XYZ file of C-alpha atoms in Angstrom:
665
model
C 117.520 -40.764 116.280
C 119.078 -37.337 116.021
C 116.036 -35.917 114.255
C 113.775 -37.379 116.866
C 115.832 -35.865 119.612
C 115.959 -32.431 118.001
C 112.281 -32.090 117.233
C 111.264 -31.589 120.843
C 113.925 -28.947 121.257
C 112.790 -27.233 118.105
C 109.198 -27.253 119.281
C 110.201 -25.844 122.685
C 112.327 -23.205 121.003
C 109.475 -22.139 118.771
C 107.079 -22.008 121.755
C 109.562 -19.902 123.717
C 110.087 -17.533 120.793
C 106.370 -17.052 120.326
C 105.372 -16.777 124.001
C 108.262 -14.636 125.195
C 109.937 -12.836 122.350
C 106.866 -12.310 120.138
C 104.155 -12.055 122.810
C 101.924 -9.069 122.005
C 101.367 -8.342 125.706
C 105.037 -8.472 126.584
C 106.011 -6.482 123.505
C 103.482 -3.801 124.491
C 105.025 -3.736 127.965
C 108.495 -3.470 126.500
C 107.370 -0.625 124.268
C 105.953 1.266 127.249
C 109.168 0.743 129.201
C 111.198 1.873 126.209
C 109.064 5.014 125.976
C 109.780 5.680 129.644
C 113.499 5.105 129.177
C 114.259 6.149 125.533
C 117.262 4.351 124.032
C 117.205 5.681 120.430
C 120.288 7.918 120.620
C 122.416 5.159 122.145
C 121.267 2.668 119.531
C 122.153 5.057 116.728
C 125.665 5.259 118.124
C 125.880 1.442 118.381
C 124.620 1.066 114.826
C 127.118 3.604 113.511
C 129.986 1.792 115.254
C 129.318 -1.363 113.099
C 130.255 -3.714 115.917
C 129.664 -7.445 115.614
C 126.058 -8.368 116.340
C 126.886 -10.239 119.542
C 128.787 -7.295 121.013
C 126.297 -4.702 119.737
C 123.438 -6.612 121.341
C 125.396 -6.940 124.620
C 126.027 -3.195 124.782
C 122.388 -2.410 123.870
C 121.075 -4.779 126.572
C 123.372 -3.292 129.186
C 122.428 0.297 128.327
C 118.719 -0.575 128.402
C 119.003 -2.065 131.893
C 120.664 1.077 133.302
C 117.334 2.937 132.961
C 119.218 6.211 132.911
C 118.442 9.482 131.194
C 118.816 9.662 127.341
C 122.005 11.724 127.480
C 123.509 9.440 130.127
C 122.816 6.388 127.954
C 124.482 8.030 125.000
C 127.588 8.807 127.066
C 127.753 5.227 128.332
C 127.213 3.920 124.789
C 130.191 5.956 123.545
C 132.339 4.686 126.384
C 131.386 1.023 125.927
C 131.785 1.248 122.122
C 135.252 2.740 122.552
C 136.332 -0.001 124.981
C 134.938 -2.701 122.654
C 136.662 -1.275 119.603
C 139.958 -1.101 121.520
C 139.564 -4.749 122.490
C 138.857 -5.791 118.911
C 141.859 -3.861 117.639
C 143.950 -5.613 120.264
C 143.020 -8.929 118.632
C 140.578 -10.241 121.208
C 137.694 -12.420 119.994
C 133.968 -11.699 120.563
C 133.758 -14.565 123.069
C 136.689 -13.197 125.068
C 135.237 -9.686 125.100
C 131.796 -11.000 126.124
C 133.270 -13.121 128.915
C 135.342 -10.224 130.296
C 132.410 -7.814 129.984
C 130.410 -9.496 132.751
C 126.700 -9.968 133.298
C 124.753 -7.079 131.684
C 122.473 -6.591 134.679
C 125.369 -6.240 137.144
C 127.318 -3.979 134.778
C 124.208 -1.837 134.269
C 123.764 -1.508 138.034
C 127.366 -0.278 138.473
C 127.041 2.140 135.575
C 123.734 3.438 136.922
C 125.224 4.053 140.370
C 128.212 5.922 138.896
C 125.989 8.051 136.664
C 123.686 9.026 139.498
C 126.630 10.308 141.526
C 127.280 12.801 138.759
C 123.709 14.072 138.632
C 122.923 17.661 139.880
C 122.037 18.585 143.489
C 118.370 19.338 142.804
C 117.853 15.783 141.517
C 119.502 14.226 144.574
C 117.358 16.463 146.801
C 114.158 15.387 145.064
C 115.256 11.754 145.285
C 115.766 12.089 149.055
C 112.377 13.735 149.394
C 110.735 10.897 147.475
C 112.478 8.375 149.674
C 111.374 10.235 152.825
C 107.784 10.370 151.593
C 107.853 6.691 150.770
C 109.316 5.860 154.179
C 106.750 8.044 155.937
C 103.947 6.438 153.944
C 105.117 2.990 154.928
C 105.428 4.114 158.543
C 101.868 5.518 158.481
C 100.500 2.325 156.993
C 102.369 0.241 159.547
C 101.211 2.455 162.438
C 97.654 2.540 161.171
C 97.669 -1.226 160.748
C 98.923 -1.696 164.302
C 96.283 0.695 165.639
C 93.567 -1.005 163.618
C 94.545 -4.375 165.028
C 94.544 -3.048 168.603
C 91.314 -1.132 168.052
C 89.248 -3.940 166.591
C 90.713 -6.680 168.755
C 90.238 -4.753 172.019
C 87.046 -5.631 173.906
C 85.584 -4.120 177.098
C 85.403 -6.255 180.211
C 82.032 -5.692 181.897
C 82.393 -7.146 185.377
C 79.948 -5.173 187.555
C 76.180 -4.795 187.361
C 75.620 -1.498 189.152
C 71.792 -1.423 188.884
C 71.656 -4.840 190.564
C 73.969 -3.521 193.299
C 71.662 -0.517 193.814
C 68.502 -2.608 193.973
C 70.130 -5.093 196.348
C 70.139 -2.424 199.055
C 66.341 -2.641 199.189
C 66.472 -6.276 200.234
C 67.381 -5.415 203.821
C 63.957 -3.779 204.307
C 60.511 -5.298 204.645
C 57.664 -4.316 202.349
C 55.956 -2.202 205.011
C 59.122 -0.078 205.172
C 58.989 0.801 201.469
C 57.017 3.803 200.253
C 56.951 3.095 196.522
C 54.105 0.538 196.511
C 51.873 3.130 198.186
C 53.122 5.971 195.962
C 52.445 3.939 192.845
C 48.932 3.000 193.914
C 48.031 6.508 195.107
C 49.354 8.010 191.882
C 47.212 5.732 189.726
C 44.154 6.279 191.919
C 44.667 10.065 191.880
C 44.894 10.276 188.099
C 41.733 8.246 187.719
C 40.059 10.358 190.409
C 40.676 13.689 188.661
C 40.401 12.480 185.062
C 36.808 13.541 184.386
C 37.118 16.910 186.137
C 40.502 17.635 184.567
C 39.139 16.858 181.103
C 36.138 19.116 181.621
C 38.210 22.002 183.015
C 40.756 21.615 180.240
C 38.086 21.622 177.525
C 36.522 24.793 178.984
C 39.945 26.449 179.175
C 40.695 25.652 175.536
C 37.267 26.783 174.309
C 37.311 30.019 176.337
C 40.839 30.986 175.277
C 40.016 30.261 171.641
C 36.885 32.455 171.629
C 37.832 35.162 174.150
C 37.675 38.808 173.163
C 40.610 41.200 173.293
C 39.508 42.633 176.634
C 39.380 39.193 178.284
C 42.398 37.563 179.891
C 43.312 33.977 179.134
C 42.462 31.455 181.851
C 43.977 28.198 183.078
C 42.202 25.127 184.354
C 42.236 24.989 188.157
C 43.774 21.500 188.295
C 46.757 22.818 186.326
C 47.417 25.625 188.821
C 47.659 24.015 192.241
C 49.121 24.620 194.752
C 48.783 28.343 193.946
C 45.264 28.375 192.477
C 43.595 31.651 193.555
C 40.609 31.352 195.871
C 38.485 33.407 193.453
C 39.256 31.127 190.491
C 36.133 29.646 188.874
C 37.495 26.112 189.405
C 38.670 26.654 192.986
C 35.655 25.167 194.813
C 35.489 22.157 192.493
C 39.214 21.513 192.852
C 39.044 21.772 196.657
C 36.190 19.277 196.691
C 38.258 16.841 194.642
C 40.994 17.087 197.275
C 38.558 16.565 200.151
C 37.068 13.498 198.495
C 40.558 12.060 198.201
C 41.450 12.538 201.880
C 41.622 8.784 202.720
C 44.289 8.356 200.043
C 46.128 11.482 201.219
C 46.302 9.923 204.654
C 47.951 6.843 203.154
C 50.328 9.085 201.223
C 51.335 11.019 204.343
C 51.980 7.812 206.221
C 54.093 6.441 203.348
C 56.363 9.496 203.360
C 57.558 8.544 206.850
C 58.719 5.111 205.743
C 62.526 4.900 205.769
C 63.095 4.207 202.069
C 61.379 4.681 198.735
C 62.098 1.049 197.953
C 61.681 1.043 194.187
C 63.305 -1.657 192.064
C 64.956 0.356 189.311
C 65.092 -0.972 185.780
C 65.289 -0.018 182.131
C 61.788 -0.389 180.708
C 58.201 -0.641 181.822
C 56.152 -3.767 181.840
C 53.143 -2.920 179.700
C 49.631 -4.154 180.418
C 46.952 -4.142 177.738
C 44.305 -3.006 180.199
C 46.350 -0.084 181.566
C 47.363 3.180 179.971
C 49.190 4.411 183.101
C 52.685 3.265 182.203
C 54.231 5.107 185.176
C 52.234 2.972 187.595
C 53.147 -0.398 186.152
C 55.987 -2.411 187.676
C 59.458 -1.957 186.282
C 61.368 -4.775 184.698
C 64.414 -4.897 186.959
C 67.897 -5.843 185.777
C 69.114 -9.392 186.188
C 72.399 -10.525 187.745
C 72.962 -12.487 184.565
C 76.138 -10.925 183.068
C 74.526 -11.122 179.640
C 71.683 -8.894 180.898
C 73.594 -5.914 182.144
C 72.379 -2.711 180.429
C 74.207 0.565 180.852
C 73.409 2.431 184.065
C 73.077 5.678 182.106
C 69.843 4.270 180.627
C 68.408 3.331 184.018
C 64.961 4.823 184.634
C 64.128 6.819 187.767
C 60.309 6.764 187.563
C 59.775 7.734 191.197
C 61.073 11.291 190.751
C 58.132 12.556 188.686
C 55.393 11.291 191.037
C 57.249 12.663 194.062
C 57.432 16.116 192.474
C 53.694 15.894 191.827
C 52.950 14.631 195.330
C 54.722 17.531 197.034
C 52.633 20.023 195.039
C 49.479 18.080 195.897
C 50.430 18.142 199.588
C 51.239 21.846 199.367
C 47.711 22.619 198.157
C 46.245 20.187 200.686
C 48.195 22.155 203.339
C 46.623 25.434 202.244
C 43.144 23.886 202.248
C 43.666 22.604 205.789
C 45.093 25.960 206.967
C 42.167 27.872 205.479
C 39.852 25.539 207.354
C 41.918 26.078 210.563
C 42.661 22.357 210.730
C 45.901 22.515 212.727
C 46.711 18.813 212.827
C 46.134 18.203 209.117
C 48.159 21.303 208.260
C 51.070 20.031 210.310
C 50.779 16.493 208.982
C 51.019 17.711 205.388
C 54.041 19.894 206.136
C 55.700 17.068 208.030
C 55.015 14.686 205.131
C 56.650 17.040 202.619
C 59.793 17.334 204.734
C 59.865 13.560 205.276
C 59.540 12.950 201.531
C 62.509 15.224 200.793
C 64.804 13.132 203.003
C 63.452 9.692 202.118
C 66.313 7.430 201.091
C 66.748 6.588 197.424
C 69.647 4.247 196.882
C 70.576 5.431 193.391
C 72.273 8.479 195.013
C 72.408 10.320 191.697
C 72.749 14.054 191.340
C 69.286 14.364 189.799
C 67.783 12.579 192.805
C 69.476 14.955 195.233
C 68.269 17.953 193.200
C 64.718 16.597 193.345
C 65.090 16.219 197.118
C 66.093 19.885 197.313
C 63.174 20.929 195.127
C 60.743 19.019 197.364
C 62.277 20.604 200.469
C 62.030 24.084 198.952
C 58.310 23.550 198.286
C 57.942 22.520 201.937
C 59.832 25.644 203.092
C 57.601 27.837 200.967
C 54.471 26.136 202.319
C 55.598 26.604 205.946
C 56.234 30.272 205.247
C 52.862 30.708 203.520
C 50.993 29.087 206.402
C 52.812 31.185 209.019
C 52.369 34.361 207.023
C 48.801 34.022 205.768
C 47.301 31.932 208.574
C 49.026 32.916 211.816
C 47.970 30.867 214.801
C 46.897 27.780 212.851
C 50.013 25.889 213.889
C 50.312 25.426 217.646
C 53.514 25.772 219.618
C 53.891 21.999 219.668
C 53.484 21.908 215.902
C 56.159 24.574 215.453
C 58.598 22.694 217.698
C 57.926 19.438 215.855
C 58.529 21.126 212.492
C 61.813 22.507 213.833
C 62.926 18.988 214.632
C 61.791 17.811 211.190
C 63.895 20.546 209.597
C 66.985 19.431 211.502
C 66.490 15.895 210.177
C 66.020 17.219 206.629
C 69.263 19.199 206.517
C 71.502 16.319 205.246
C 69.137 15.789 202.305
C 70.046 19.258 201.035
C 73.608 18.224 200.228
C 74.416 16.982 196.751
C 74.925 13.247 196.228
C 77.626 12.159 193.784
C 77.952 8.441 194.532
C 75.493 7.598 191.769
C 77.374 9.796 189.285
C 80.616 8.005 190.122
C 78.944 4.612 189.645
C 77.544 5.765 186.305
C 81.011 6.916 185.241
C 82.623 3.613 186.225
C 79.868 1.663 184.510
C 80.352 3.493 181.228
C 84.112 3.095 181.427
C 83.870 -0.657 181.865
C 81.785 -0.669 178.671
C 84.050 1.656 176.688
C 87.620 0.664 177.554
C 89.697 -2.458 177.774
C 90.878 -3.443 181.249
C 94.492 -4.314 181.957
C 93.683 -5.307 185.534
C 95.538 -2.288 186.923
C 92.852 0.324 186.339
C 93.993 1.266 182.856
C 92.970 0.412 179.311
C 92.353 1.788 175.826
C 89.226 2.912 173.999
C 87.325 0.249 172.055
C 85.098 0.390 169.011
C 82.052 -0.001 171.260
C 83.275 2.855 173.449
C 83.869 5.190 170.529
C 80.349 4.645 169.194
C 78.826 4.945 172.664
C 80.502 8.250 173.497
C 79.678 9.652 170.065
C 76.026 8.736 170.598
C 75.836 10.287 174.069
C 77.617 13.411 172.865
C 74.858 14.027 170.316
C 71.399 12.789 171.261
C 70.191 13.359 167.698
C 72.830 11.001 166.327
C 72.369 7.272 166.138
C 75.347 4.940 166.393
C 73.879 2.877 163.556
C 74.469 5.788 161.164
C 78.204 5.112 161.251
C 78.264 1.508 162.397
C 80.079 -0.586 159.821
C 80.431 2.226 157.259
C 83.767 2.929 155.530
C 84.038 6.204 157.474
C 83.685 4.444 160.809
C 86.028 1.664 159.752
C 88.657 4.203 158.734
C 88.389 6.658 161.623
C 88.090 4.130 164.432
C 91.808 3.304 164.731
C 92.659 7.024 164.552
C 90.413 7.511 167.575
C 92.615 5.090 169.462
C 95.679 7.166 168.585
C 94.285 10.449 169.919
C 92.128 9.148 172.761
C 93.599 9.376 176.266
C 93.720 6.151 178.220
C 91.241 4.973 180.814
C 93.322 5.864 183.858
C 93.997 9.468 182.824
C 90.311 10.105 182.095
C 89.246 8.551 185.399
C 91.779 10.758 187.204
C 90.451 13.824 185.393
C 86.883 12.981 186.370
C 87.644 12.256 190.019
C 89.687 15.472 190.319
C 86.578 17.399 189.295
C 84.328 15.422 191.633
C 86.714 15.940 194.562
C 86.850 19.669 193.813
C 83.053 19.839 193.904
C 82.996 17.941 197.212
C 85.599 20.326 198.618
C 83.589 23.416 197.618
C 80.352 21.879 198.927
C 81.946 21.184 202.318
C 83.984 24.392 202.731
C 81.456 26.943 201.477
C 80.758 29.221 198.520
C 83.914 31.289 199.122
C 85.696 28.619 197.087
C 83.034 28.503 194.383
C 85.425 29.745 191.683
C 87.463 26.542 192.114
C 84.757 24.704 190.162
C 85.111 27.024 187.190
C 88.899 26.855 187.497
C 88.928 23.057 187.566
C 86.417 22.981 184.719
C 88.674 25.131 182.514
C 91.702 23.087 183.495
C 89.866 19.884 182.659
C 88.865 21.017 179.182
C 92.341 22.361 178.426
C 93.758 18.890 179.135
C 91.341 17.105 176.837
C 92.532 15.817 173.475
C 89.923 15.691 170.779
C 89.351 15.786 167.047
C 86.004 17.457 166.212
C 83.560 14.955 164.827
C 85.846 12.042 165.624
C 86.500 11.831 169.344
C 84.198 12.822 172.163
C 85.696 13.191 175.604
C 83.949 10.868 178.051
C 84.607 13.313 180.888
C 82.948 16.117 178.950
C 79.925 13.929 178.245
C 79.503 12.597 181.775
C 80.254 15.751 183.736
C 76.951 17.434 184.706
C 76.557 21.132 185.499
C 78.328 20.853 188.844
C 78.454 24.578 189.564
C 74.701 24.971 189.282
C 74.098 21.882 191.431
C 76.382 23.147 194.219
C 74.733 26.565 194.049
C 71.274 24.976 194.342
C 72.447 23.047 197.392
C 73.802 26.187 199.077
C 70.529 28.024 198.521
C 68.481 25.111 199.833
C 70.628 25.045 202.981
C 70.235 28.786 203.473
C 66.473 28.549 202.938
C 66.371 25.741 205.499
C 68.225 27.891 208.025
C 65.950 30.820 207.287
C 62.727 28.831 207.768
C 64.143 27.267 210.951
C 64.816 30.810 212.173
C 61.270 31.819 211.252
C 59.862 28.912 213.289
C 62.089 29.886 216.206
C 60.858 33.486 216.034
C 57.228 32.333 216.004
C 57.822 30.112 219.046
C 59.619 32.998 220.796
C 56.670 35.296 220.009
C 54.229 32.787 221.565
C 56.400 32.510 224.682
C 57.141 36.224 225.139
C 54.272 37.950 223.411
C 56.662 39.943 221.241
C 59.340 39.568 218.580
C 62.983 39.125 219.613
C 65.152 42.220 219.407
C 67.768 40.300 217.451
C 68.542 36.769 216.324
C 70.956 36.362 219.210
C 67.910 36.308 221.531
C 66.971 32.954 219.965
C 70.094 31.060 221.028
C 70.443 28.626 222.618
C 66.834 28.051 223.739
C 65.181 28.372 220.325
C 68.072 27.847 217.947
C 71.208 25.806 218.655
C 73.279 28.375 216.763
C 72.796 31.453 214.629
C 72.007 30.729 210.957
C 74.959 31.600 208.769
C 74.759 33.948 205.791
C 76.558 32.243 202.924
C 76.999 35.637 201.263
C 78.689 37.035 204.382
C 81.240 34.520 205.742
C 81.321 34.221 209.513
C 78.205 36.371 209.921
C 74.593 35.307 210.583
C 71.528 36.014 208.496
C 69.912 39.371 209.159
C 66.641 40.118 210.924
C 64.779 43.293 210.017
C 61.885 44.114 212.379
C 59.141 46.497 211.272
C 55.791 47.516 212.696
C 54.055 45.181 210.279
C 56.258 42.155 210.982
C 59.774 41.105 210.079
C 61.977 39.840 207.273
C 64.907 37.456 207.262
C 67.474 38.298 204.644
C 70.999 37.803 203.359
C 73.313 40.658 202.424
C 73.278 39.405 198.825
C 75.958 39.069 196.211
C 77.417 42.534 196.722
C 78.418 41.383 200.223
C 77.110 44.478 201.941
C 74.127 45.034 204.252
C 71.472 47.310 202.734
C 69.060 47.004 205.688
C 66.833 44.526 203.892
C 66.462 46.504 200.673
C 65.674 43.839 198.104
C 67.524 43.431 194.837
C 65.683 45.016 191.971
C 67.057 42.508 189.457
C 66.639 38.766 189.611
C 69.829 36.884 188.807
C 70.727 33.307 188.037
C 71.773 31.637 191.257
C 74.966 30.114 189.916
C 76.182 33.519 188.809
C 75.343 35.058 192.160
C 78.036 33.125 194.033
C 80.454 33.694 191.184
C 79.802 37.423 191.427
C 79.981 37.442 195.215
C 83.253 35.499 195.406
C 85.231 36.197 192.219
C 88.774 34.871 192.314
C 91.733 37.201 192.099
C 93.637 36.680 188.864
C 97.067 37.291 187.461
C 97.711 39.536 184.472
C 97.571 36.412 182.311
C 94.076 35.580 183.578
C 95.022 32.685 185.877
C 93.355 32.560 189.287
C 95.569 33.056 192.329
C 95.526 30.286 194.923
C 96.708 30.446 198.520
C 98.984 27.885 200.194
C 95.967 25.631 200.906
C 94.907 25.614 197.252
C 91.884 27.870 197.777
C 91.326 30.937 195.602
C 92.237 34.393 196.800
C 89.217 36.632 196.413
C 88.731 39.827 194.457
C 86.142 42.494 195.397
C 82.503 41.406 194.828
C 80.917 42.153 191.459
C 77.299 41.680 192.520
C 74.528 44.226 192.214
C 73.566 46.403 195.148
C 70.750 45.083 197.345
C 69.902 42.262 199.734
C 68.409 38.835 199.156
C 65.074 38.519 200.998
C 64.648 34.922 202.103
C 61.351 35.077 204.025
C 59.098 38.073 204.373
C 56.749 37.994 207.355
C 55.418 41.529 207.062
C 51.700 42.028 206.665
C 52.037 43.733 203.293
C 55.147 42.383 201.556
C 56.525 44.603 198.804
C 55.739 43.567 195.247
């Protein structure tokens, strides 16, 4: 019975001895630990002391668990050996000494703590540094983990379909009030009409320019040169005939320009037809009010802008043909159509659309000037008065439109940020990839999508990216500054540059990691405002020219000054944007007259033109530079407008319209 009961214990004991005490893996681990915390010197001391095995093993186990330096173990070994020997000499048994000794692990912990207090300062300093690094590492991992959770959990809340909202404005109009169906049809018909002639002229141009001799000048096909194709060009007569043959369609085009709206349904891709190569003339696939079909407004196509730019040049050449044939009514109708097209409503209200409107208007202004200058008398008094009224209606179209830009900004933000319901939110993974893509058109979001780099850097983007509300405030501050400058005049033009610098200084970014949405979405506002100012001044100048021509018909002579034109011919004197509070200048000569501005030096040079052509944006900056402090900051007055420094522009005037018989070259 006893043997039976002891066999299991013996088997368990043998299994324990083999698996724990004699395990090769554990013994290798113990050897490595022993190498890290050498105990040889202490063991030599224990061996030399010839203590009983039970006490020697207890001291050895305790010293091993202290994990102290070699010298510290030896000191502790001496101390423990001395205490043990004293206890033995005092007559205490091994069991009594072992019981009073305590648990080796706890004793080792106390000994370790006491020994470390005696260690030198440099060691304690390094220990504190290691602890600080470990704490910082844990803090970084915890912070990164929290950011990662917020970054990958956060989702944008797309609630508005702006393209659908834009297109919905067309629904209040009937089809006969929309110009786009006619524009689209005329455009397709025109391209088919000129295809054969254009191909032939183009082939001749290419062959001639390839084989021409050194003394021959290169030529261009006539259909590539209108509206300014010279009358002595080899293709002039053929090109004119093409225009005459197309007159029924031009009549439809002119009528369509006077419809109140363009009326195009904007979308994101073209509907392709196998039997048509003219993708611009095919109907657009419009967005749906289905929330799952809500593409980004930044990708919305504006296919009407290209045809309208082409149409105004076609009408400009058609105007010259009619004027050369002394066809007064057709000349007027073409000019009226160009002005009407420039002010035709397009509900997208984007900055690019307003710039196209200005470009169309400027072509119309140039055509009116060319007709008056090269073909005097073609336009009757009634025609001139009617064009004056058309110009007055066109004036609002020369102001920049920013409503579409604001919608585009809001649309992108609802796709890039979370929404807390109070106008704020944080950047999302989708937003980070979107802004990175728009910041670099040559970069595809798929190049980083799902890669370890993107996975790692995404949460960091959240840490350095400003929130939705602050970026929206930054954007609207810039937009409001542009609106202020556009409404108050170019004297405050430097505010745009000031606000631009302020905006960029407030942006937080890590190169290659975070792209500022404001930086991406902010167009060249200064250039746009400058273009608007010039279009307005050109409009005033051509209105003044029409008034002078009407005055000349009524009085048989030119006015002595522009003041003779008010109020019967002009409601007020046209203002010179380079000379605040002063009108444009009239210079009368024996051969005619010129209307000019004093230019960006701000001083009247009696109509002497600038010898150097300058970029328009820089002209206003040079005319109205802001006064600055010694630190380079602009000085603002109590109303927040810049105080001005002396002009930096070149000497000379800006000739707007030259009506002399032999204009200087």
